[in-house]
Amino acid sequence: VGNLLSLYYLRNLALNNPPEVVRGGIAIGSGKSEIIAPTTGGVAANIVSSQINLDKWLEIFKNLTNNKNPVAKINAATDASADNYLPRIVSVKSALINWDIYNFEQVTANLNRDGNLWRATIDSKELAGLIEYRTTANDAKLFARLSKAYLASANQEDVEQVLDQPSGPPPSVDIEIDNLRLAGRSFGKIQLDANNRILSNGSREWKINKLVVTQPFAKLNATGSWAEVAKVGSFAKRSLLERRRPHHLDWQGESAA
């Protein structure tokens, strides 16, 4: 499609069987990306763009995998699965990626998809390391081992807009960041282990099993929980930040020797 999109699919059209995608390649970019089809099978995507809006691409991919769009439904009816046409390997190069209220510059990323598991290695001006994200019927799990994460400050209106958007419960997490900076302030090394659980009243609680903040001269340890707290008649009118607040957070600090 001009110089912006190129597609290649090798399909097995055996008689009496639905078409099967053997391998394929997708290239997206301003004439600078090339189709790279895996020799071992599956579909790979190569994306080269000066700017990428990640939220829009995630919404498109979600609609395709859920078969909510007409094209996916037609493919699913005539082929074994529309999922066969979607990439399992993605290579990305972009000068700027926008995600929620954050911007990431000079991004190089390689992603692999295995069913409901996404695995990504990322290198950028603000973020570097390994990220894995897995979804299940009732939960999602985020695993990350990052050498750095520099997140710029966002204005209050942007933060409130994101918090007030309808969303599901936060994922279970296992995160280690060697160097975390928020709004220009260094927090040192961060370790966070937390998981979702359903309480006896049916509400969800984000159980913080471990939160460790390590700096050269001090170390903080914390455990606790983050749960929905609602009042009758006012829950719908309260912001997400007000509805989800810590039940408790126990801190223990120690000084470096």
CSV table of C-alpha atoms in Angstrom, one decimal:
chain,number,residue,atom,x,y,z
A,1,VAL,CA,0.0,0.0,0.0
A,2,GLY,CA,2.2,2.8,-1.3
A,3,ASN,CA,5.3,3.1,0.8
A,4,LEU,CA,3.5,2.8,4.1
A,5,LEU,CA,2.4,-0.8,4.3
A,6,SER,CA,3.6,-4.1,2.7
A,7,LEU,CA,2.2,-7.5,3.3
A,8,TYR,CA,3.4,-11.0,2.4
A,9,TYR,CA,1.7,-14.3,3.3
A,10,LEU,CA,2.6,-17.8,2.2
A,11,ARG,CA,-0.5,-20.0,2.6
A,12,ASN,CA,-1.2,-23.7,2.3
A,13,LEU,CA,-4.3,-24.1,0.1
A,14,ALA,CA,-4.7,-27.9,0.3
A,15,LEU,CA,-8.0,-29.2,-0.9
A,16,ASN,CA,-10.7,-29.9,1.6
A,17,ASN,CA,-8.8,-27.9,4.3
A,18,PRO,CA,-9.2,-24.3,5.3
A,19,PRO,CA,-6.2,-22.1,4.1
A,20,GLU,CA,-3.3,-22.2,6.5
A,21,VAL,CA,-0.8,-19.4,6.9
A,22,VAL,CA,2.7,-21.0,6.7
A,23,ARG,CA,4.6,-17.8,7.3
A,24,GLY,CA,4.3,-14.1,6.5
A,25,GLY,CA,5.7,-10.6,7.0
A,26,ILE,CA,4.3,-7.2,7.6
A,27,ALA,CA,6.3,-4.0,7.0
A,28,ILE,CA,5.0,-0.6,8.3
A,29,GLY,CA,6.8,2.6,7.7
A,30,SER,CA,7.7,5.4,5.4
A,31,GLY,CA,9.6,3.3,2.9
A,32,LYS,CA,12.3,2.4,5.4
A,33,SER,CA,11.0,-0.9,6.8
A,34,GLU,CA,11.5,-4.2,5.0
A,35,ILE,CA,9.4,-7.4,5.1
A,36,ILE,CA,11.1,-10.1,7.3
A,37,ALA,CA,9.3,-13.4,7.1
A,38,PRO,CA,10.4,-16.0,9.7
A,39,THR,CA,11.9,-19.1,8.0
A,40,THR,CA,10.5,-21.3,10.9
A,41,GLY,CA,6.9,-20.2,10.3
A,42,GLY,CA,4.6,-17.6,11.8
A,43,VAL,CA,4.2,-13.9,10.9
A,44,ALA,CA,6.7,-11.2,11.7
A,45,ALA,CA,6.1,-7.4,11.6
A,46,ASN,CA,8.8,-4.7,11.1
A,47,ILE,CA,7.8,-1.2,12.1
A,48,VAL,CA,9.8,1.9,11.4
A,49,SER,CA,8.1,5.2,12.1
A,50,SER,CA,9.0,8.7,13.4
A,51,GLN,CA,6.1,8.6,15.9
A,52,ILE,CA,3.9,5.8,17.2
A,53,ASN,CA,0.7,6.2,19.3
A,54,LEU,CA,0.8,3.0,21.2
A,55,ASP,CA,-2.7,3.3,22.7
A,56,LYS,CA,-4.3,3.3,19.2
A,57,TRP,CA,-2.2,0.3,18.1
A,58,LEU,CA,-3.1,-1.7,21.2
A,59,GLU,CA,-6.8,-1.0,20.6
A,60,ILE,CA,-6.6,-2.2,17.0
A,61,PHE,CA,-4.8,-5.4,18.1
A,62,LYS,CA,-7.3,-6.0,20.9
A,63,ASN,CA,-10.2,-5.7,18.4
A,64,LEU,CA,-8.5,-8.1,15.9
A,65,THR,CA,-7.7,-10.7,18.5
A,66,ASN,CA,-11.3,-10.5,19.9
A,67,ASN,CA,-12.8,-10.9,16.4
A,68,LYS,CA,-14.9,-7.8,17.0
A,69,ASN,CA,-14.4,-6.3,13.6
A,70,PRO,CA,-15.9,-7.4,10.3
A,71,VAL,CA,-12.6,-8.3,8.6
A,72,ALA,CA,-11.6,-10.6,11.5
A,73,LYS,CA,-15.0,-12.3,11.5
A,74,ILE,CA,-14.8,-13.0,7.7
A,75,ASN,CA,-11.3,-14.4,8.0
A,76,ALA,CA,-12.3,-16.5,11.0
A,77,ALA,CA,-15.2,-17.9,9.1
A,78,THR,CA,-13.1,-18.9,6.0
A,79,ASP,CA,-9.8,-19.8,7.6
A,80,ALA,CA,-8.7,-21.7,10.7
A,81,SER,CA,-8.3,-18.5,12.7
A,82,ALA,CA,-7.8,-14.8,12.0
A,83,ASP,CA,-5.1,-15.0,14.6
A,84,ASN,CA,-2.8,-16.8,12.1
A,85,TYR,CA,-2.5,-13.5,10.1
A,86,LEU,CA,-1.3,-11.5,13.1
A,87,PRO,CA,2.4,-11.2,14.0
A,88,ARG,CA,4.0,-13.2,16.7
A,89,ILE,CA,7.3,-11.3,16.3
A,90,VAL,CA,7.5,-7.5,16.1
A,91,SER,CA,10.5,-5.3,15.6
A,92,VAL,CA,10.0,-1.6,16.3
A,93,LYS,CA,12.2,1.5,15.7
A,94,SER,CA,10.7,4.9,16.4
A,95,ALA,CA,12.0,8.4,17.3
A,96,LEU,CA,9.0,8.8,19.6
A,97,ILE,CA,6.3,6.5,21.2
A,98,ASN,CA,3.3,8.0,23.0
A,99,TRP,CA,1.7,5.8,25.7
A,100,ASP,CA,-0.9,7.2,28.1
A,101,ILE,CA,0.6,10.3,29.5
A,102,TYR,CA,4.2,9.3,28.8
A,103,ASN,CA,6.6,9.8,25.9
A,104,PHE,CA,9.5,7.5,25.0
A,105,GLU,CA,12.3,8.7,22.7
A,106,GLN,CA,14.8,6.9,20.5
A,107,VAL,CA,13.0,3.5,20.9
A,108,THR,CA,14.3,0.2,19.7
A,109,ALA,CA,12.2,-2.8,20.7
A,110,ASN,CA,11.8,-6.5,19.9
A,111,LEU,CA,8.6,-8.3,20.9
A,112,ASN,CA,7.5,-11.9,20.8
A,113,ARG,CA,4.0,-13.2,21.3
A,114,ASP,CA,3.2,-16.8,22.5
A,115,GLY,CA,-0.5,-17.1,23.0
A,116,ASN,CA,-1.4,-14.7,25.8
A,117,LEU,CA,2.2,-13.9,26.7
A,118,TRP,CA,4.0,-10.9,25.3
A,119,ARG,CA,7.8,-10.7,25.8
A,120,ALA,CA,9.6,-7.5,24.9
A,121,THR,CA,13.2,-6.2,25.1
A,122,ILE,CA,13.3,-2.5,25.0
A,123,ASP,CA,16.0,0.2,24.7
A,124,SER,CA,15.2,3.9,24.7
A,125,LYS,CA,16.2,7.1,26.3
A,126,GLU,CA,13.8,6.6,29.2
A,127,LEU,CA,13.4,2.8,29.5
A,128,ALA,CA,15.6,-0.2,29.0
A,129,GLY,CA,15.3,-3.9,29.9
A,130,LEU,CA,12.9,-6.9,29.7
A,131,ILE,CA,9.1,-6.8,30.0
A,132,GLU,CA,6.7,-9.7,30.0
A,133,TYR,CA,2.9,-9.4,30.1
A,134,ARG,CA,0.6,-12.4,30.4
A,135,THR,CA,-3.3,-12.3,30.5
A,136,THR,CA,-5.6,-15.0,31.9
A,137,ALA,CA,-9.3,-15.3,32.3
A,138,ASN,CA,-9.3,-13.5,35.6
A,139,ASP,CA,-6.0,-11.7,36.0
A,140,ALA,CA,-3.0,-10.3,34.2
A,141,LYS,CA,0.7,-10.5,35.2
A,142,LEU,CA,3.4,-8.0,34.5
A,143,PHE,CA,7.0,-9.0,34.9
A,144,ALA,CA,9.9,-6.5,34.4
A,145,ARG,CA,13.6,-6.4,34.8
A,146,LEU,CA,14.7,-2.9,33.9
A,147,SER,CA,18.1,-1.2,34.1
A,148,LYS,CA,16.4,2.2,34.1
A,149,ALA,CA,13.0,3.9,34.0
A,150,TYR,CA,12.9,7.6,33.7
A,151,LEU,CA,9.4,8.9,33.8
A,152,ALA,CA,8.8,12.6,33.4
A,153,SER,CA,6.2,14.4,35.5
A,154,ALA,CA,2.8,14.8,34.0
A,155,ASN,CA,0.4,17.7,34.6
A,156,GLN,CA,-2.4,17.1,37.1
A,157,GLU,CA,-5.2,17.3,34.5
A,158,ASP,CA,-3.6,14.5,32.4
A,159,VAL,CA,-3.1,12.3,35.5
A,160,GLU,CA,-6.7,12.8,36.6
A,161,GLN,CA,-8.0,12.0,33.2
A,162,VAL,CA,-6.2,8.7,33.1
A,163,LEU,CA,-7.2,7.7,36.6
A,164,ASP,CA,-10.9,8.5,35.9
A,165,GLN,CA,-11.0,6.3,32.8
A,166,PRO,CA,-12.9,3.0,33.3
A,167,SER,CA,-10.4,0.2,33.7
A,168,GLY,CA,-10.0,-3.3,35.2
A,169,PRO,CA,-8.1,-4.2,38.3
A,170,PRO,CA,-4.3,-3.6,38.2
A,171,PRO,CA,-2.2,-6.6,37.1
A,172,SER,CA,-0.2,-8.7,39.4
A,173,VAL,CA,3.4,-7.5,39.2
A,174,ASP,CA,7.0,-8.7,39.7
A,175,ILE,CA,9.1,-5.7,38.9
A,176,GLU,CA,12.8,-4.7,39.5
A,177,ILE,CA,14.2,-1.4,38.3
A,178,ASP,CA,17.8,-0.7,39.0
A,179,ASN,CA,17.5,3.1,38.5
A,180,LEU,CA,14.1,4.7,38.8
A,181,ARG,CA,13.6,8.5,38.3
A,182,LEU,CA,10.2,10.2,38.6
A,183,ALA,CA,9.9,13.8,37.7
A,184,GLY,CA,13.6,14.2,37.8
A,185,ARG,CA,14.0,12.7,41.2
A,186,SER,CA,16.1,9.6,41.7
A,187,PHE,CA,14.5,6.8,43.8
A,188,GLY,CA,17.3,4.3,43.4
A,189,LYS,CA,16.5,0.6,43.0
A,190,ILE,CA,12.9,-0.5,43.3
A,191,GLN,CA,11.6,-4.0,43.8
A,192,LEU,CA,7.8,-4.6,43.8
A,193,ASP,CA,5.9,-7.8,44.1
A,194,ALA,CA,2.1,-7.6,44.3
A,195,ASN,CA,-0.9,-9.7,43.2
A,196,ASN,CA,-4.6,-9.4,42.8
A,197,ARG,CA,-7.0,-11.3,45.0
A,198,ILE,CA,-10.8,-11.4,45.5
A,199,LEU,CA,-12.0,-10.6,49.0
A,200,SER,CA,-14.9,-12.3,50.8
A,201,ASN,CA,-17.2,-9.3,49.8
A,202,GLY,CA,-16.4,-9.8,46.1
A,203,SER,CA,-14.2,-6.7,45.8
A,204,ARG,CA,-10.6,-6.9,44.6
A,205,GLU,CA,-7.5,-6.2,46.6
A,206,TRP,CA,-4.0,-5.5,45.3
A,207,LYS,CA,-1.9,-7.3,47.8
A,208,ILE,CA,1.6,-5.8,48.1
A,209,ASN,CA,3.9,-8.7,49.2
A,210,LYS,CA,7.1,-6.7,48.9
A,211,LEU,CA,8.1,-3.1,48.2
A,212,VAL,CA,11.8,-2.4,48.6
A,213,VAL,CA,13.4,1.0,47.8
A,214,THR,CA,17.2,0.9,48.0
A,215,GLN,CA,19.4,4.0,47.9
A,216,PRO,CA,23.1,4.3,48.7
A,217,PHE,CA,22.5,5.4,52.3
A,218,ALA,CA,19.1,3.9,53.2
A,219,LYS,CA,16.7,1.1,52.5
A,220,LEU,CA,13.0,1.0,52.9
A,221,ASN,CA,10.8,-2.2,53.1
A,222,ALA,CA,7.0,-2.2,52.9
A,223,THR,CA,4.1,-4.5,52.7
A,224,GLY,CA,0.4,-3.7,52.5
A,225,SER,CA,-2.7,-3.7,50.3
A,226,TRP,CA,-4.5,-1.4,47.9
A,227,ALA,CA,-8.2,-2.0,47.6
A,228,GLU,CA,-11.5,-0.4,46.5
A,229,VAL,CA,-13.2,1.5,49.2
A,230,ALA,CA,-16.7,2.6,48.4
A,231,LYS,CA,-19.4,4.4,50.2
A,232,VAL,CA,-23.1,3.7,49.4
A,233,GLY,CA,-24.5,6.3,47.0
A,234,SER,CA,-21.2,8.0,46.2
A,235,PHE,CA,-19.1,5.3,44.6
A,236,ALA,CA,-19.9,6.2,41.0
A,237,LYS,CA,-19.2,9.9,41.6
A,238,ARG,CA,-15.8,9.4,43.1
A,239,SER,CA,-12.6,9.3,41.1
A,240,LEU,CA,-10.6,6.1,40.6
A,241,LEU,CA,-7.9,7.5,42.8
A,242,GLU,CA,-10.4,8.0,45.6
A,243,ARG,CA,-12.0,4.6,45.1
A,244,ARG,CA,-8.7,2.7,45.2
A,245,ARG,CA,-6.7,3.7,48.2
A,246,PRO,CA,-4.3,1.8,50.5
A,247,HIS,CA,-6.0,-0.2,53.3
A,248,HIS,CA,-2.6,-0.3,55.0
A,249,LEU,CA,1.1,0.1,54.2
A,250,ASP,CA,3.7,-1.0,56.7
A,251,TRP,CA,7.1,0.6,56.3
A,252,GLN,CA,10.4,-0.5,57.8
A,253,GLY,CA,13.6,1.5,57.2
A,254,GLU,CA,17.2,0.9,57.8
A,255,SER,CA,20.4,3.0,57.3
A,256,ALA,CA,23.3,1.8,55.3
A,257,ALA,CA,26.3,0.8,57.4
